[in-house]
mmCIF file of C-alpha atoms in Angstrom:
data_model
loop_
_atom_site.group_PDB
_atom_site.id
_atom_site.type_symbol
_atom_site.label_atom_id
_atom_site.label_comp_id
_atom_site.label_asym_id
_atom_site.label_seq_id
_atom_site.Cartn_x
_atom_site.Cartn_y
_atom_site.Cartn_z
ATOM 1 C CA PRO A 147 -2.141 -0.941 -10.601
ATOM 2 C CA GLN A 148 1.380 -0.003 -11.424
ATOM 3 C CA GLU A 149 1.132 3.280 -9.567
ATOM 4 C CA LEU A 150 -0.409 1.527 -6.633
ATOM 5 C CA ALA A 151 2.511 -0.957 -6.516
ATOM 6 C CA VAL A 152 5.077 1.839 -6.483
ATOM 7 C CA ARG A 153 3.124 3.773 -3.892
ATOM 8 C CA ALA A 154 2.919 0.667 -1.717
ATOM 9 C CA VAL A 155 6.708 0.505 -1.768
ATOM 10 C CA LEU A 156 6.982 4.221 -1.032
ATOM 11 C CA GLY A 157 4.723 3.806 1.928
ATOM 12 C CA GLN A 158 6.644 0.954 3.587
ATOM 13 C CA GLN A 159 7.400 1.611 7.210
ATOM 14 C CA VAL A 160 6.348 5.251 7.145
ATOM 15 C CA SER A 161 3.080 7.024 8.040
ATOM 16 C CA VAL A 162 0.373 7.381 5.400
ATOM 17 C CA ALA A 163 1.133 11.138 5.288
ATOM 18 C CA ALA A 164 4.882 10.505 4.718
ATOM 19 C CA GLY A 165 4.047 7.972 1.969
ATOM 20 C CA ARG A 166 1.808 10.461 0.353
ATOM 21 C CA ARG A 167 4.539 13.096 0.442
ATOM 22 C CA LEU A 168 6.979 10.627 -1.125
ATOM 23 C CA GLY A 169 4.466 9.899 -3.918
ATOM 24 C CA GLU A 170 4.037 13.616 -4.618
ATOM 25 C CA ALA A 171 7.793 14.100 -4.677
ATOM 26 C CA LEU A 172 8.200 11.174 -7.092
ATOM 27 C CA LEU A 173 5.459 12.523 -9.328
ATOM 28 C CA ALA A 174 6.982 15.991 -9.416
ATOM 29 C CA ALA A 175 10.443 14.675 -10.161
ATOM 30 C CA TYR A 176 9.670 11.873 -12.615
ATOM 31 C CA GLY A 177 6.120 12.291 -13.785
ATOM 32 C CA GLU A 178 5.229 13.333 -17.220
ATOM 33 C CA PRO A 179 3.767 16.878 -17.299
ATOM 34 C CA LEU A 180 0.315 17.164 -18.915
ATOM 35 C CA GLN A 181 0.122 19.522 -21.846
ATOM 36 C CA THR A 182 -3.159 20.794 -20.415
ATOM 37 C CA PRO A 183 -3.407 20.436 -16.638
ATOM 38 C CA SER A 184 -6.899 19.670 -15.312
ATOM 39 C CA GLY A 185 -7.618 21.113 -11.853
ATOM 40 C CA GLY A 186 -4.898 19.732 -9.616
ATOM 41 C CA LEU A 187 -3.902 17.072 -12.046
ATOM 42 C CA THR A 188 -0.632 18.313 -13.636
ATOM 43 C CA HIS A 189 1.434 15.075 -14.232
ATOM 44 C CA LEU A 190 0.996 11.492 -15.201
ATOM 45 C CA PHE A 191 2.482 8.927 -12.896
ATOM 46 C CA PRO A 192 6.048 7.960 -14.067
ATOM 47 C CA ARG A 193 6.218 4.897 -16.333
ATOM 48 C CA ALA A 194 7.675 1.746 -14.736
ATOM 49 C CA GLY A 195 10.658 1.791 -17.080
ATOM 50 C CA ARG A 196 11.520 5.307 -16.148
ATOM 51 C CA LEU A 197 11.429 4.409 -12.518
ATOM 52 C CA ALA A 198 13.717 1.387 -13.080
ATOM 53 C CA GLU A 199 16.428 3.731 -14.219
ATOM 54 C CA ALA A 200 15.714 6.682 -11.876
ATOM 55 C CA ALA A 201 18.246 7.892 -9.308
ATOM 56 C CA LEU A 202 15.571 8.811 -6.763
ATOM 57 C CA GLY A 203 18.089 10.543 -4.538
ATOM 58 C CA GLU A 204 16.027 13.731 -4.366
ATOM 59 C CA LEU A 205 13.217 11.867 -2.559
ATOM 60 C CA GLY A 206 15.189 11.534 0.650
ATOM 61 C CA MET A 207 14.474 7.930 1.143
ATOM 62 C CA PRO A 208 16.820 5.274 2.409
ATOM 63 C CA ALA A 209 18.891 3.516 -0.257
ATOM 64 C CA ALA A 210 17.104 0.219 0.281
ATOM 65 C CA ARG A 211 13.718 1.760 -0.505
ATOM 66 C CA ARG A 212 15.156 3.530 -3.631
ATOM 67 C CA GLU A 213 16.443 0.087 -4.763
ATOM 68 C CA ALA A 214 13.046 -1.453 -4.079
ATOM 69 C CA VAL A 215 11.208 1.198 -6.185
ATOM 70 C CA ARG A 216 13.699 0.607 -9.015
ATOM 71 C CA ALA A 217 13.263 -3.155 -8.744
ATOM 72 C CA VAL A 218 9.492 -2.969 -8.837
ATOM 73 C CA GLY A 219 9.740 -0.516 -11.776
ATOM 74 C CA ALA A 220 11.989 -2.906 -13.679
ATOM 75 C CA ALA A 221 9.797 -5.927 -12.912
ATOM 76 C CA LEU A 222 6.708 -4.133 -14.080
ATOM 77 C CA ALA A 223 8.453 -2.834 -17.199
ATOM 78 C CA ASP A 224 9.858 -6.153 -18.240
ATOM 79 C CA GLY A 225 6.749 -8.211 -17.388
ATOM 80 C CA THR A 226 8.290 -10.171 -14.495
ATOM 81 C CA VAL A 227 5.441 -8.711 -12.388
ATOM 82 C CA LEU A 228 2.040 -8.545 -14.095
ATOM 83 C CA LEU A 229 -0.703 -6.582 -12.559
ATOM 84 C CA ASP A 230 -3.140 -6.904 -15.505
ATOM 85 C CA PRO A 231 -6.715 -8.020 -15.083
ATOM 86 C CA GLY A 232 -6.758 -11.829 -14.929
ATOM 87 C CA ALA A 233 -3.113 -12.013 -13.678
ATOM 88 C CA ASP A 234 -2.476 -15.039 -11.528
ATOM 89 C CA ARG A 235 -2.530 -13.702 -8.026
ATOM 90 C CA ASP A 236 -0.267 -16.416 -6.516
ATOM 91 C CA GLU A 237 2.313 -16.045 -9.277
ATOM 92 C CA THR A 238 2.247 -12.231 -8.970
ATOM 93 C CA GLU A 239 2.729 -12.407 -5.210
ATOM 94 C CA LYS A 240 5.525 -14.869 -5.597
ATOM 95 C CA ALA A 241 7.198 -12.658 -8.203
ATOM 96 C CA LEU A 242 6.814 -9.557 -5.936
ATOM 97 C CA LEU A 243 8.384 -11.466 -3.012
ATOM 98 C CA GLY A 244 11.313 -12.300 -5.241
ATOM 99 C CA LEU A 245 12.175 -8.606 -5.575
ATOM 100 C CA ARG A 246 14.666 -7.118 -3.149
ATOM 101 C CA GLY A 247 12.912 -4.828 -0.705
ATOM 102 C CA VAL A 248 9.365 -6.228 -1.187
ATOM 103 C CA GLY A 249 8.164 -8.156 1.809
ATOM 104 C CA PRO A 250 4.943 -10.002 2.653
ATOM 105 C CA TRP A 251 2.991 -6.882 3.749
ATOM 106 C CA THR A 252 3.821 -5.009 0.505
ATOM 107 C CA ALA A 253 3.163 -8.024 -1.702
ATOM 108 C CA GLY A 254 -0.160 -8.741 0.064
ATOM 109 C CA TYR A 255 -1.213 -5.095 -0.169
ATOM 110 C CA ILE A 256 -0.492 -5.046 -3.885
ATOM 111 C CA ARG A 257 -2.325 -8.319 -4.282
ATOM 112 C CA MET A 258 -5.389 -6.977 -2.481
ATOM 113 C CA ARG A 259 -5.557 -3.542 -4.080
ATOM 114 C CA ALA A 260 -4.027 -3.969 -7.575
ATOM 115 C CA LEU A 261 -5.415 -7.466 -8.243
ATOM 116 C CA ALA A 262 -8.645 -7.093 -6.364
ATOM 117 C CA ASP A 263 -8.101 -10.083 -4.168
ATOM 118 C CA PRO A 264 -10.972 -10.278 -1.667
ATOM 119 C CA ASP A 265 -9.039 -12.666 0.596
ATOM 120 C CA VAL A 266 -5.948 -10.929 1.948
ATOM 121 C CA LEU A 267 -5.531 -10.313 5.698
ATOM 122 C CA LEU A 268 -2.408 -8.443 6.615
ATOM 123 C CA THR A 269 -2.133 -9.350 10.310
ATOM 124 C CA SER A 270 1.372 -7.726 10.451
ATOM 125 C CA ASP A 271 -0.233 -4.289 9.844
ATOM 126 C CA ALA A 272 -0.312 -2.384 13.172
ATOM 127 C CA ALA A 273 -3.748 -0.829 12.468
ATOM 128 C CA VAL A 274 -5.223 -4.262 11.589
ATOM 129 C CA ARG A 275 -3.893 -5.661 14.837
ATOM 130 C CA SER A 276 -5.270 -2.698 16.778
ATOM 131 C CA GLY A 277 -8.624 -3.075 15.135
ATOM 132 C CA MET A 278 -8.682 -6.823 15.856
ATOM 133 C CA ARG A 279 -8.003 -6.141 19.489
ATOM 134 C CA ARG A 280 -10.552 -3.504 19.649
ATOM 135 C CA THR A 281 -13.250 -5.755 18.129
ATOM 136 C CA GLY A 282 -12.173 -8.799 20.064
ATOM 137 C CA ALA A 283 -11.304 -10.655 16.833
ATOM 138 C CA GLU A 284 -7.718 -11.443 17.701
ATOM 139 C CA ALA A 285 -8.774 -14.698 19.292
ATOM 140 C CA VAL A 286 -10.941 -15.705 16.309
ATOM 141 C CA ASP A 287 -9.747 -18.156 13.619
ATOM 142 C CA SER A 288 -9.618 -16.027 10.465
ATOM 143 C CA GLU A 289 -9.741 -19.004 8.242
ATOM 144 C CA ALA A 290 -13.561 -18.925 8.731
ATOM 145 C CA TRP A 291 -13.651 -15.534 6.981
ATOM 146 C CA ARG A 292 -12.377 -16.951 3.734
ATOM 147 C CA PRO A 293 -12.781 -15.891 0.951
ATOM 148 C CA TRP A 294 -13.517 -12.460 2.207
ATOM 149 C CA ARG A 295 -10.691 -11.621 4.613
ATOM 150 C CA SER A 296 -9.820 -8.388 2.786
ATOM 151 C CA TYR A 297 -13.153 -6.966 3.825
ATOM 152 C CA ALA A 298 -12.477 -8.021 7.408
ATOM 153 C CA MET A 299 -9.086 -6.247 7.218
ATOM 154 C CA HIS A 300 -10.767 -2.997 6.047
ATOM 155 C CA HIS A 301 -13.223 -3.373 8.994
ATOM 156 C CA PHE A 302 -10.301 -3.691 11.416
ATOM 157 C CA ARG A 303 -8.497 -0.707 10.008
ATOM 158 C CA HIS A 304 -11.693 1.272 10.310
ATOM 159 C CA ALA A 305 -12.098 0.105 13.823
ATOM 160 C CA ALA A 306 -8.516 1.133 14.712
ATOM 161 C CA ALA A 307 -9.191 4.572 13.175
ATOM 162 C CA GLY A 308 -12.373 4.842 15.212
ATOM 163 C CA ARG A 309 -10.280 4.189 18.323
ATOM 164 C CA ALA A 310 -7.829 7.012 17.373
ATOM 165 C CA ASN A 311 -10.853 9.269 16.699
ATOM 166 C CA ASP A 312 -12.384 8.353 20.083
ATOM 167 C CA GLU A 313 -9.058 9.120 21.878
ATOM 168 C CA GLU A 314 -8.766 12.443 20.012
ATOM 169 C CA HIS A 315 -12.332 13.282 20.922
ATOM 170 C CA ARG A 316 -11.673 12.463 24.612
ATOM 171 C CA GLU A 317 -8.563 14.673 24.594
ATOM 172 C CA ARG A 318 -10.518 17.568 23.191
ATOM 173 C CA ASN A 319 -13.293 17.145 25.729
ATOM 174 C CA ASP A 320 -10.799 16.836 28.640
ATOM 175 C CA ARG A 321 -9.369 20.308 27.845
#
C-alpha cells in the first residue's frame, strides 16, 4: 500500500508510461538492492522514511511533485497516514488531502487501491469520463451504483481503452 501511494503521486498529471518510468527511476535511486536478485526483481521499494528525506532531483520531476512525494513519505513514516488493513478510509482520505500536493484524484485512487474501497468513482479522470461517454453512463446518477462504484470506474476505464484500441485498429486498416 505504501508503494502504491507513492506511485500514485508519481503518476499525477502524466501518462501511465511516464509514471512507470518515474517509479523505476525512484526505485533505482532510492530502493534497497536485494542481496540476491530474483529475475527482474533487484531492489525493494524505498521505505517511506527514506523518501521523506530524499532530494529526488535526479527524477526530473517538478518541485511540487517532489515535495508531494516527500510529504506522503513523511506522513506514512510517522503514522499520519495509515494504509494498514482496517484503516478508517474516511480518516485516511482526509489525512491524504491535508498533504500538500495530494488532491482528490490521488487520495481517491489511494483509497480505492490501497484500502480496497469498492465505492470510489473518480469522475475527474479523463479515461473514466471517456468511458462514461462511450457507454452512455454520463447521464446516469452514479449514486445508484453504491457501494460498488469502483467496479463501475474500472468498467469505464476499460471502455475508454477499448475505444483507443478501436481507433488504432481503424487506423491500421485504413492504411
